[in-house]
mmCIF file of C-alpha atoms and ligand atoms in Angstrom:
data_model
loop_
_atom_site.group_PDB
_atom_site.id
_atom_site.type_symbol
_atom_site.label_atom_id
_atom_site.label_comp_id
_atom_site.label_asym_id
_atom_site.label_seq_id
_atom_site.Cartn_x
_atom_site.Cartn_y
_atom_site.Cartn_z
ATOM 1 C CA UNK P 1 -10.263 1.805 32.435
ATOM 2 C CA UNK P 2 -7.118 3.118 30.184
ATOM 3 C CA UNK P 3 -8.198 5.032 27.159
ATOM 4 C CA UNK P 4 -8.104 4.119 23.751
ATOM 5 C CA UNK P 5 -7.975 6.273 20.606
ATOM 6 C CA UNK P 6 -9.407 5.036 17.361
ATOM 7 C CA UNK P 7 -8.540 7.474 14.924
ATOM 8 C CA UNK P 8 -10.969 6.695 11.765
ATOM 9 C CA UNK P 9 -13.651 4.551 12.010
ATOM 10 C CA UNK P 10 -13.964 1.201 11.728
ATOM 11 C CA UNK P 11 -15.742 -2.194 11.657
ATOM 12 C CA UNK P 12 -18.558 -2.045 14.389
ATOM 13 C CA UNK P 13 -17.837 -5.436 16.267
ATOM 14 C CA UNK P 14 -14.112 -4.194 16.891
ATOM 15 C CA UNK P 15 -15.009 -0.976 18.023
ATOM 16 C CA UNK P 16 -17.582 -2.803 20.256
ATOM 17 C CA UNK P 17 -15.525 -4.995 22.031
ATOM 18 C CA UNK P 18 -12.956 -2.149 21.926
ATOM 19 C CA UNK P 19 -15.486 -0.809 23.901
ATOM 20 C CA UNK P 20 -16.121 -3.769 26.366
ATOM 21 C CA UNK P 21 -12.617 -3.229 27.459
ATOM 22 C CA UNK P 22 -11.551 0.449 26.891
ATOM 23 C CA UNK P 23 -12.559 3.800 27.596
ATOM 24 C CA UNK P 24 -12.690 4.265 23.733
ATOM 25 C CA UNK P 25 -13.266 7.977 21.671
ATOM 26 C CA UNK P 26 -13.629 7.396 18.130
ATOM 27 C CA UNK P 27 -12.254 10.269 16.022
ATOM 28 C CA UNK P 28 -14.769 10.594 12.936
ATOM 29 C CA UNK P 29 -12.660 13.494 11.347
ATOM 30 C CA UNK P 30 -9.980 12.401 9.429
ATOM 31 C CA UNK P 31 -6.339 11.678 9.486
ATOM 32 C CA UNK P 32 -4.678 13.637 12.692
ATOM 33 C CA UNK P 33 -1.970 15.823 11.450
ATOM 34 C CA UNK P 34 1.014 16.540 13.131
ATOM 35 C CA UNK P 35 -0.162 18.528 15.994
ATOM 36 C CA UNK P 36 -3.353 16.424 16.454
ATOM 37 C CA UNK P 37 -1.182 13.354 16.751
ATOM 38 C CA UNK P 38 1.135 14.767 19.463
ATOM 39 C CA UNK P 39 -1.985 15.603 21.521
ATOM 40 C CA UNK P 40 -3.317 11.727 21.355
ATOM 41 C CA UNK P 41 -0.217 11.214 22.408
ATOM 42 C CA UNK P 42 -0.590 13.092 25.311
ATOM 43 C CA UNK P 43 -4.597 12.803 25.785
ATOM 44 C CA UNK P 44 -4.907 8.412 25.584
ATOM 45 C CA UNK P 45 -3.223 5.182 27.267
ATOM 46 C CA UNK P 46 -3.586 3.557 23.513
ATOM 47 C CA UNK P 47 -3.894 4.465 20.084
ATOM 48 C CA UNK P 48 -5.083 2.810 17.245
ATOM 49 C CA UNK P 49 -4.152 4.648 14.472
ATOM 50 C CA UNK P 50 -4.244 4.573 10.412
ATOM 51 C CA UNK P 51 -2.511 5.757 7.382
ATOM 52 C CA UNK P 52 -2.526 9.131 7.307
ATOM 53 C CA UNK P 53 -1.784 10.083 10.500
ATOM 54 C CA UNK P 54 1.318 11.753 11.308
ATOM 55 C CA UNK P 55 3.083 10.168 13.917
ATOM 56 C CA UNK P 56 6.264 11.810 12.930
ATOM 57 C CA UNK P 57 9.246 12.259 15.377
ATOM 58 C CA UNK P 58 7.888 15.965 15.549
ATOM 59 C CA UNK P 59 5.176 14.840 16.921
ATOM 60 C CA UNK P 60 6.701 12.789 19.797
ATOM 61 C CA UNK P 61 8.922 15.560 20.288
ATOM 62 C CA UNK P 62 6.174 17.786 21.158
ATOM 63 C CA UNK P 63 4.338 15.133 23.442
ATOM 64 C CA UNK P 64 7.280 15.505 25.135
ATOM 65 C CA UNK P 65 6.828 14.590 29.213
ATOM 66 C CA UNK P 66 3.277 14.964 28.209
ATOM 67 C CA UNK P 67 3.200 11.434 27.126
ATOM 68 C CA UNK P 68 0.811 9.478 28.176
ATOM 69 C CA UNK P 69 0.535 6.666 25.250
ATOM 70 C CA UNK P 70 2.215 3.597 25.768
ATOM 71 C CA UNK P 71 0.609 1.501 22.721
ATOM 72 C CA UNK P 72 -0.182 2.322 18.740
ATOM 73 C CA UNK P 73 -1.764 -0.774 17.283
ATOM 74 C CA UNK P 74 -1.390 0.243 13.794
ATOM 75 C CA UNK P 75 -4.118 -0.602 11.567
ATOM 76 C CA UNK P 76 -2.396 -1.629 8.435
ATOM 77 C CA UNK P 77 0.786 -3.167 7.473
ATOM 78 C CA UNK P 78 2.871 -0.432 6.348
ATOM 79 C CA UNK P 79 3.566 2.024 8.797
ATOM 80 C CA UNK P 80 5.709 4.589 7.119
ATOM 81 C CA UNK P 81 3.249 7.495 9.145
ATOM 82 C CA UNK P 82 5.063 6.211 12.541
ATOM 83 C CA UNK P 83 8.349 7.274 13.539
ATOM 84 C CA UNK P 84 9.340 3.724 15.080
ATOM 85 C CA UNK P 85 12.295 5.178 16.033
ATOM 86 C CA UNK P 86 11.370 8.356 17.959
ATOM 87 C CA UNK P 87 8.213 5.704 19.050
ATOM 88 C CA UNK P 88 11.044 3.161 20.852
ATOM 89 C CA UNK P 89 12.717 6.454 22.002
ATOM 90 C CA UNK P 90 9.272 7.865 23.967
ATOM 91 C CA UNK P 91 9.133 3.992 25.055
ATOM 92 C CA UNK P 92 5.685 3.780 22.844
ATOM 93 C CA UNK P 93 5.219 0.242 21.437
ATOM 94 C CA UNK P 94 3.636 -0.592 17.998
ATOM 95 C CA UNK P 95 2.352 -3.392 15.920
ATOM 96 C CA UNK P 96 1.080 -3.708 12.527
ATOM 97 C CA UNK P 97 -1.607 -6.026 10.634
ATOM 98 C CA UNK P 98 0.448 -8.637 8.202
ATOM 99 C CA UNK P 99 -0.764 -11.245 6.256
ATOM 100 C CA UNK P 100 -4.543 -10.661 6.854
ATOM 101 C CA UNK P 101 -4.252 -8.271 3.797
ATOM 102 C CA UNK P 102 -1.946 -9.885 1.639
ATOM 103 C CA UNK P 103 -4.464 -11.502 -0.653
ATOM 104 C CA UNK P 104 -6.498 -8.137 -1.213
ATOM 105 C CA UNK P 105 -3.861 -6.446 -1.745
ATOM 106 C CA UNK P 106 -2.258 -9.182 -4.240
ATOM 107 C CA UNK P 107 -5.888 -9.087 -5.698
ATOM 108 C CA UNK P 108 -5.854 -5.225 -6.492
ATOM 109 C CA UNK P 109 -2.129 -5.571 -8.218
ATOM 110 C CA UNK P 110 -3.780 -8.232 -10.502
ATOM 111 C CA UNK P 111 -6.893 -5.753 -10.949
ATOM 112 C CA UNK P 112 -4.521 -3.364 -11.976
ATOM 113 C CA UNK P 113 -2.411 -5.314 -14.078
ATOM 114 C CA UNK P 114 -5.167 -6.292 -15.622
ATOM 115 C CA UNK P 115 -6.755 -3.408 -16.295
ATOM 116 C CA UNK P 116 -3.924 -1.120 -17.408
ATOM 117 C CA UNK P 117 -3.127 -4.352 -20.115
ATOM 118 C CA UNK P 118 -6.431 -4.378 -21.351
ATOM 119 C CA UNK P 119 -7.127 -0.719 -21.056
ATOM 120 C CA UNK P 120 -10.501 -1.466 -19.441
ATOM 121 C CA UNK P 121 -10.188 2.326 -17.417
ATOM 122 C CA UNK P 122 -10.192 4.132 -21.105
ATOM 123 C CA UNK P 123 -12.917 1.391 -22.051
ATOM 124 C CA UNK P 124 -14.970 2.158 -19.153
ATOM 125 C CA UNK P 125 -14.616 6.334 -20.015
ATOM 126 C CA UNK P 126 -15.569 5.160 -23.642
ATOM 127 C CA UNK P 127 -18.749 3.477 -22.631
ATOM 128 C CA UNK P 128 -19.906 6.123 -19.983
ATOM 129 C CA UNK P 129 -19.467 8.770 -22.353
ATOM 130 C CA UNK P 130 -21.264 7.430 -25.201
ATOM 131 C CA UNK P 131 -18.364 7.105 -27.169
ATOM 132 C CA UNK P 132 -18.658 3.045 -28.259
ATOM 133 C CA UNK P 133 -19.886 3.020 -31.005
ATOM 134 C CA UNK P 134 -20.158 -1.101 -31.447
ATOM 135 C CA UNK P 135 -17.454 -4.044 -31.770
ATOM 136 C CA UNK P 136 -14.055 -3.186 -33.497
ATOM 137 C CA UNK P 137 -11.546 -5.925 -34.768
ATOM 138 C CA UNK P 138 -9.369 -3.069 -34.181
ATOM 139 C CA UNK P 139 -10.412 -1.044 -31.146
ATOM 140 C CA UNK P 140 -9.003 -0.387 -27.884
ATOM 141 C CA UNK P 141 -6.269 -3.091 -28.553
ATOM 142 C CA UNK P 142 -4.101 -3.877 -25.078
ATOM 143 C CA UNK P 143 -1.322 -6.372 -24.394
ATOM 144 C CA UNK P 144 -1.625 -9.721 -23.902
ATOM 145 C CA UNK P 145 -1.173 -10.972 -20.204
ATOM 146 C CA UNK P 146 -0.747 -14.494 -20.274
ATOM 147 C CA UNK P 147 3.125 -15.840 -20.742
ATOM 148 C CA UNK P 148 4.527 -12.276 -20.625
ATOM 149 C CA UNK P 149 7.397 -11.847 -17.729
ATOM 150 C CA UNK P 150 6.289 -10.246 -14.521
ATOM 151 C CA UNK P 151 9.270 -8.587 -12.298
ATOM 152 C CA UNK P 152 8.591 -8.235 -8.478
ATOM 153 C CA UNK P 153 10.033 -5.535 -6.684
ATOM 154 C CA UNK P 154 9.930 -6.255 -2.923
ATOM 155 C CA UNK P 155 9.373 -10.186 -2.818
ATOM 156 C CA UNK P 156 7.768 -9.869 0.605
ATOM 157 C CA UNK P 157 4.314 -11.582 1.105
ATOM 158 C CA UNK P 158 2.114 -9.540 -1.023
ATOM 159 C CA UNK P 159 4.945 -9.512 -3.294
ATOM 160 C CA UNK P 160 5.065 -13.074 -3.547
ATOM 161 C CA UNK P 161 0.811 -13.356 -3.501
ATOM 162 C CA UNK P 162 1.246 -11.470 -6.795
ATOM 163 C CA UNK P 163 4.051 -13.553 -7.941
ATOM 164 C CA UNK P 164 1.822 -16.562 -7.403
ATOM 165 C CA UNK P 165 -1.038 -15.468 -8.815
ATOM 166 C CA UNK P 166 1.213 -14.578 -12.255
ATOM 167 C CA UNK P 167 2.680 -17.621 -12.579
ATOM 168 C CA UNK P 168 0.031 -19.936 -11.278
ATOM 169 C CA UNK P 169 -3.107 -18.340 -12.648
ATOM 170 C CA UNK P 170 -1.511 -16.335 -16.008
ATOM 171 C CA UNK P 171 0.974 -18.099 -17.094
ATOM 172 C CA UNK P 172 3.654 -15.577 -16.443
ATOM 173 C CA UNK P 173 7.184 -15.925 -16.032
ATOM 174 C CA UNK P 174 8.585 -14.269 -12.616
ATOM 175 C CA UNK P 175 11.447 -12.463 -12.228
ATOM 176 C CA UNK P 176 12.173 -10.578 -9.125
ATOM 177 C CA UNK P 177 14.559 -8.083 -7.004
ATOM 178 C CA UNK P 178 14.747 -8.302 -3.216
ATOM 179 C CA UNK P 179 17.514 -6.688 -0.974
ATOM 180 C CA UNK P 180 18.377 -9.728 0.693
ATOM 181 C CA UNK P 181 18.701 -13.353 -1.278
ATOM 182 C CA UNK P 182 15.062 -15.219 -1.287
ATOM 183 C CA UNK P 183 13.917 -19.019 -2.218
ATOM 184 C CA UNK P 184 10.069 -18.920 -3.095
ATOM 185 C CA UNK P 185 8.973 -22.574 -3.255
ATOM 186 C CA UNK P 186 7.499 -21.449 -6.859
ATOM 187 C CA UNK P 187 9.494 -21.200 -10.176
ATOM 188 C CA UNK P 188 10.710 -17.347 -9.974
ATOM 189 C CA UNK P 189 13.950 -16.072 -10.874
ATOM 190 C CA UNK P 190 15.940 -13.582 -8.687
ATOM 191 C CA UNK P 191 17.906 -11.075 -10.476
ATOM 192 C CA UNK P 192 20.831 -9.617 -9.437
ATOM 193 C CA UNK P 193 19.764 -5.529 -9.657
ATOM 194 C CA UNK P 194 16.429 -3.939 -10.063
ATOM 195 C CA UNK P 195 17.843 -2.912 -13.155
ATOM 196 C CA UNK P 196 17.774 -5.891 -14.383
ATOM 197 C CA UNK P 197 14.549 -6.493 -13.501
ATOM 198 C CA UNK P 198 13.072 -3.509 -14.669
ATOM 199 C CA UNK P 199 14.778 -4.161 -18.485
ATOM 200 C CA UNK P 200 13.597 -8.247 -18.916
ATOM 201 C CA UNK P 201 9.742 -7.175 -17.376
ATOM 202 C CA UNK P 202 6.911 -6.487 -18.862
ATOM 203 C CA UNK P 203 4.908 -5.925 -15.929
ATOM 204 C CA UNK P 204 6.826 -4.531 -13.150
ATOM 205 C CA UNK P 205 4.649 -4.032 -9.685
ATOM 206 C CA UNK P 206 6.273 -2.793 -6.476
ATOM 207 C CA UNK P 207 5.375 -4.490 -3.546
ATOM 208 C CA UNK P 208 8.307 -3.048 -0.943
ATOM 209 C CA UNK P 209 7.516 -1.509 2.250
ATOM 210 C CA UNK P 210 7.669 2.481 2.106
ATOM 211 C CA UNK P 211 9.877 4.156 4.335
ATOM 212 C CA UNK P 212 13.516 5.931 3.872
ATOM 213 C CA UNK P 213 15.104 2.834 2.918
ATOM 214 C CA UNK P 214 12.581 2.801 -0.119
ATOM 215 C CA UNK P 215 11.906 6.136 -0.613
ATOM 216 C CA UNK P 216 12.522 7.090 -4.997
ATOM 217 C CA UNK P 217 13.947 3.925 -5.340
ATOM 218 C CA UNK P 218 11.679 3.631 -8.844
ATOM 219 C CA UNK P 219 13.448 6.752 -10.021
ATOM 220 C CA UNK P 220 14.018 8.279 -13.661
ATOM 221 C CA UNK P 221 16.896 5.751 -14.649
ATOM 222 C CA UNK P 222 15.015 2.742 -13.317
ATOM 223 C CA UNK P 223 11.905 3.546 -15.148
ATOM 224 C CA UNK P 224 13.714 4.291 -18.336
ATOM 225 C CA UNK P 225 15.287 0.425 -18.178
ATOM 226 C CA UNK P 226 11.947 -0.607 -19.104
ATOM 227 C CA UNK P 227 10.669 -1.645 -22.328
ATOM 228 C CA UNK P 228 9.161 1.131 -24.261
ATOM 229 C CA UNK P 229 6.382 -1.563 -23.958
ATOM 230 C CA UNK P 230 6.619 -2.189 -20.233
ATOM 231 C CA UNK P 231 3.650 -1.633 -17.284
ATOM 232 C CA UNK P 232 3.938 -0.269 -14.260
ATOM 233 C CA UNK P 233 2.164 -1.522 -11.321
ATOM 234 C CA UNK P 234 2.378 0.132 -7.476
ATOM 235 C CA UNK P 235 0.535 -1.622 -4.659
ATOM 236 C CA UNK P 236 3.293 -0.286 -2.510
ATOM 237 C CA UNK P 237 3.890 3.034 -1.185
ATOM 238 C CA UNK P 238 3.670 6.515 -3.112
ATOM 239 C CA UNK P 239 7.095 7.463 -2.029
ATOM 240 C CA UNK P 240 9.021 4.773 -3.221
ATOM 241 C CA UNK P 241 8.169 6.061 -6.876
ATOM 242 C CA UNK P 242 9.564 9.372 -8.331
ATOM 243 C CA UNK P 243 6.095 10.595 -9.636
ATOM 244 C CA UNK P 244 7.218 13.278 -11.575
ATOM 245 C CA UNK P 245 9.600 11.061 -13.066
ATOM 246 C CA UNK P 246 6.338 8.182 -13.908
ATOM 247 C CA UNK P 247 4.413 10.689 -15.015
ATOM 248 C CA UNK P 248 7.356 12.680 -17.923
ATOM 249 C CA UNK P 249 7.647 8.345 -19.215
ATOM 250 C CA UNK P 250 4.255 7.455 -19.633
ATOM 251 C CA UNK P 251 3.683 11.259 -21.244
ATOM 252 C CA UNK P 252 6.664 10.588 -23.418
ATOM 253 C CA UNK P 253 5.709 6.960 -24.491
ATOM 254 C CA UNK P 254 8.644 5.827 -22.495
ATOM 255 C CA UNK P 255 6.670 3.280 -20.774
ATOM 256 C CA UNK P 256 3.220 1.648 -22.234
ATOM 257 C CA UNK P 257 1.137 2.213 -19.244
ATOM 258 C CA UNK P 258 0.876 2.270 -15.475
ATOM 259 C CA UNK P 259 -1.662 1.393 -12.795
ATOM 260 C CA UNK P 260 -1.355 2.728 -9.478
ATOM 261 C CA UNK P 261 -3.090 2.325 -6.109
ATOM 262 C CA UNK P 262 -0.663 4.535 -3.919
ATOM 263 C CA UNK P 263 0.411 8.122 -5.002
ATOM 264 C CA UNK P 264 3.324 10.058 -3.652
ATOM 265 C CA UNK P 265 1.066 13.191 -1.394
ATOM 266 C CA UNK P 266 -2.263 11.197 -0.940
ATOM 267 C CA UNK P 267 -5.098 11.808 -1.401
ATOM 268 C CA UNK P 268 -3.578 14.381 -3.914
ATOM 269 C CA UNK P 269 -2.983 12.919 -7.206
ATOM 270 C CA UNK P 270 -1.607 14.926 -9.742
ATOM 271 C CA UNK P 271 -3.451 16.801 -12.648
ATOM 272 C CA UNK P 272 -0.697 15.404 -15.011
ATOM 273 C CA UNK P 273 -1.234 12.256 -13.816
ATOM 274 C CA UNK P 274 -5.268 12.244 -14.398
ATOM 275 C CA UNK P 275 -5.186 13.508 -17.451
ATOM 276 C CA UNK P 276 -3.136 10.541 -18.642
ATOM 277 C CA UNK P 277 -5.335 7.392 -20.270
ATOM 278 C CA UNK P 278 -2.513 4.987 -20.472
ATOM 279 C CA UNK P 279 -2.877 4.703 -16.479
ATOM 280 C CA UNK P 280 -5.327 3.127 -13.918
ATOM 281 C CA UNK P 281 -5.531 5.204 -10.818
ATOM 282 C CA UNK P 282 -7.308 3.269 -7.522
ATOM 283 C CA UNK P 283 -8.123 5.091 -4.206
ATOM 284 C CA UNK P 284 -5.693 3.351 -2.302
ATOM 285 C CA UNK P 285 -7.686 0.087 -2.270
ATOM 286 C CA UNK P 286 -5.444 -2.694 -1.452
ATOM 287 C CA UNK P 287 -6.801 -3.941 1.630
ATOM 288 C CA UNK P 288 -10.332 -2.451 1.008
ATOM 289 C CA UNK P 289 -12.807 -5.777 1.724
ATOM 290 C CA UNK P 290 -14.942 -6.142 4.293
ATOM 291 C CA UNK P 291 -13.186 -9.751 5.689
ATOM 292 C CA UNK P 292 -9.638 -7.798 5.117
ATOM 293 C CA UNK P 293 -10.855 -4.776 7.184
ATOM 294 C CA UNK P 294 -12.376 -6.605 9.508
ATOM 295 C CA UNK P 295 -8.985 -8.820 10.044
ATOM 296 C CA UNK P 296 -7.050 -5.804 10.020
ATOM 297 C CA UNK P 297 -9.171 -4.080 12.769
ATOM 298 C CA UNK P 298 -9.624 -7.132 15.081
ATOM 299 C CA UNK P 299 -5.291 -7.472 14.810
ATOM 300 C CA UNK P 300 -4.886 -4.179 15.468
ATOM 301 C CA UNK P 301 -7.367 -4.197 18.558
ATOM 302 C CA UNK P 302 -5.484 -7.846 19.723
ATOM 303 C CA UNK P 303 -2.176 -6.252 19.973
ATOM 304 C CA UNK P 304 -3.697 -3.465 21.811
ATOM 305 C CA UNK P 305 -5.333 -5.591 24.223
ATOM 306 C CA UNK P 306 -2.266 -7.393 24.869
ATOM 307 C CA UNK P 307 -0.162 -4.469 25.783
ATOM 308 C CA UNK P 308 -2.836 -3.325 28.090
ATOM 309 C CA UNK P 309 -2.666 -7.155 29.750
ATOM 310 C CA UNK P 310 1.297 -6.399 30.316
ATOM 311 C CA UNK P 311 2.408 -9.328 27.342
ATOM 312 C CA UNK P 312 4.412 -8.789 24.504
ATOM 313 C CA UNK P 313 1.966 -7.409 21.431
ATOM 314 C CA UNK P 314 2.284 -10.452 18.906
ATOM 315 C CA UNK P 315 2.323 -8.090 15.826
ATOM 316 C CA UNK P 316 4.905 -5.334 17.327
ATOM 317 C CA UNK P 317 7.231 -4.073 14.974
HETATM 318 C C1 LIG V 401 -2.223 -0.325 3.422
HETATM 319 O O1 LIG V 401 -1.668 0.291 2.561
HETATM 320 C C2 LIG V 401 -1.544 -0.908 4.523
HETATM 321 O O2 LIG V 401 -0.359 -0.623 4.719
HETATM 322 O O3 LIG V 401 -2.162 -1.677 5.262
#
């Protein structure tokens, strides 16, 4: 039987069959860091790792001729923790989990949207404390959703899931940016520069993939093309915002507000940064439902199972 690594837990009918078909070991104790991962690497056939761990070329480097794992069956889309490149190198395969969490994750860039336009985080502090004392024509006023212009960064398939729900639920008018030129079969308008997008929006919510490529593209000059009115959403990746840079605008009233799901060193999130009331901070929750997690485990265990049969993984990046 090979052996397959699970790093974090997860739903108990994929580990099951996982175990049906693998010699399986369950690691209950967090993300592996760098030296951890290069000794899966080493120890299992398989892998089935998670965000967080740090399969980083380092880490091949030191499996070295010690490599034993032929397989990481991601569990998640993004996979910015993999080296793919030092991965193809060692002759390791991997595959990812699309489109089984693009409408949780769409769902928790409307939640934030939402919530940072409504202030319903400052509301909810209100409340809990004590502090409400009663209606107020005047109180906790936010900005009004419906008919306002969204801009999509990253009109992949979340970023389009969000796109839809904007337009087709609020209202909204949709503006995007994407690297390469893309035809949505909904009314959305793609601009030329991110620039551009970042001036005419008044929500803006990333939706790239993370990665190099990606990495500070929201930096200081793109965040000060907003409108001193403007939101900012990321459903994305930490790293492809300059946080220091988010956090000095929505401290100096640069930008109106921001809600955020992804932060730049998770699960640190900076002091600054929670001390702020114009922002919505999530615990990395995009794909957090039970179907979603389920989805994304069973995918991640499929891809597995067919590079242990000897066919091509269907998800492999
Ligand atoms: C979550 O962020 C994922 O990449 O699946």
């Amino acid at each position: 039987m090979k052996t397959l690594l699970i790093t974090r837990p997860i739903a108990d009918p994929v580990i099951a069959q996982a175990r049906t078909l693998f010699d399986v070991t369950v690691n209950e104790d967090g993300a592996l860091d760098v030296a951890q991962a290069a000794q899966a690497l080493a120890d299992y056939d398989a892998i089935l790792p998670t965000l967080g761990d740090q399969f980083t070329d380092q880490a091949f480097e030191s499996a070295a001729e010690k490599l034993r794992c032929g397989m990481l069956g991601n569990f998640g889309v993004g996979y910015n923790h993999i080296d793919t490149v030092a991965a193809k190198a060692a002759g390791v395969q991997v595959s990812n989990t699309p489109d089984v969490l693009t409408d949780a994750t769409a769902d928790i860039g409307m939640t934030l949207l939402l919530a940072t336009a409504r202030r319903a985080g400052e509301g909810e502090r209100m409340l809990r404390s004590g502090e409400w004392g009663g209606f107020g024509p005047k109180d906790l006023l936010g900005t009004h959703v419906t008919g306002k212009t969204v801009g999509i960064v990253g009109m992949g398939r979340i970023g389009q899931a969000v796109a839809r729900r904007c337009h087709f639920g609020f209202g909204m008018d949709v503006v995007f940016y994407n690297r390469s030129a893309k035809e949505v079969g909904f009314p959305a308008r793609q601009l030329a520069s991110l620039g551009t997008v970042m001036e005419q929006a008044d929500f803006v919510v990333v939706t790239t993939p993370g990665g190099a490529e990606t990495t500070k593209l929201i930096d200081a000059v793109a965040l000060e093309a907003m409108k001193p009115t403007g939101i900012f959403i990321n459903i994305s990746r930490g790293e492809v915002v300059d946080e220091t840079a988010l956090i000095t605008a929505l401290q100096t009233g640069q930008i109106a507000g921001a809600g955020l799901d992804v932060y730049e060193a998770e699960p640190h999130v900076p002091e600054a940064l929670r001390e702020l009331d114009n922002c919505v901070l999530l615990p990395h929750l995009g794909s957090a439902t039970v179907e979603t997690r389920q989805a994304m485990g069973q995918m991640a265990l499929d891809n597995i199972i067919a590079w242990s049969n000897g066919d091509a993984p269907p998800q492999a990046v």
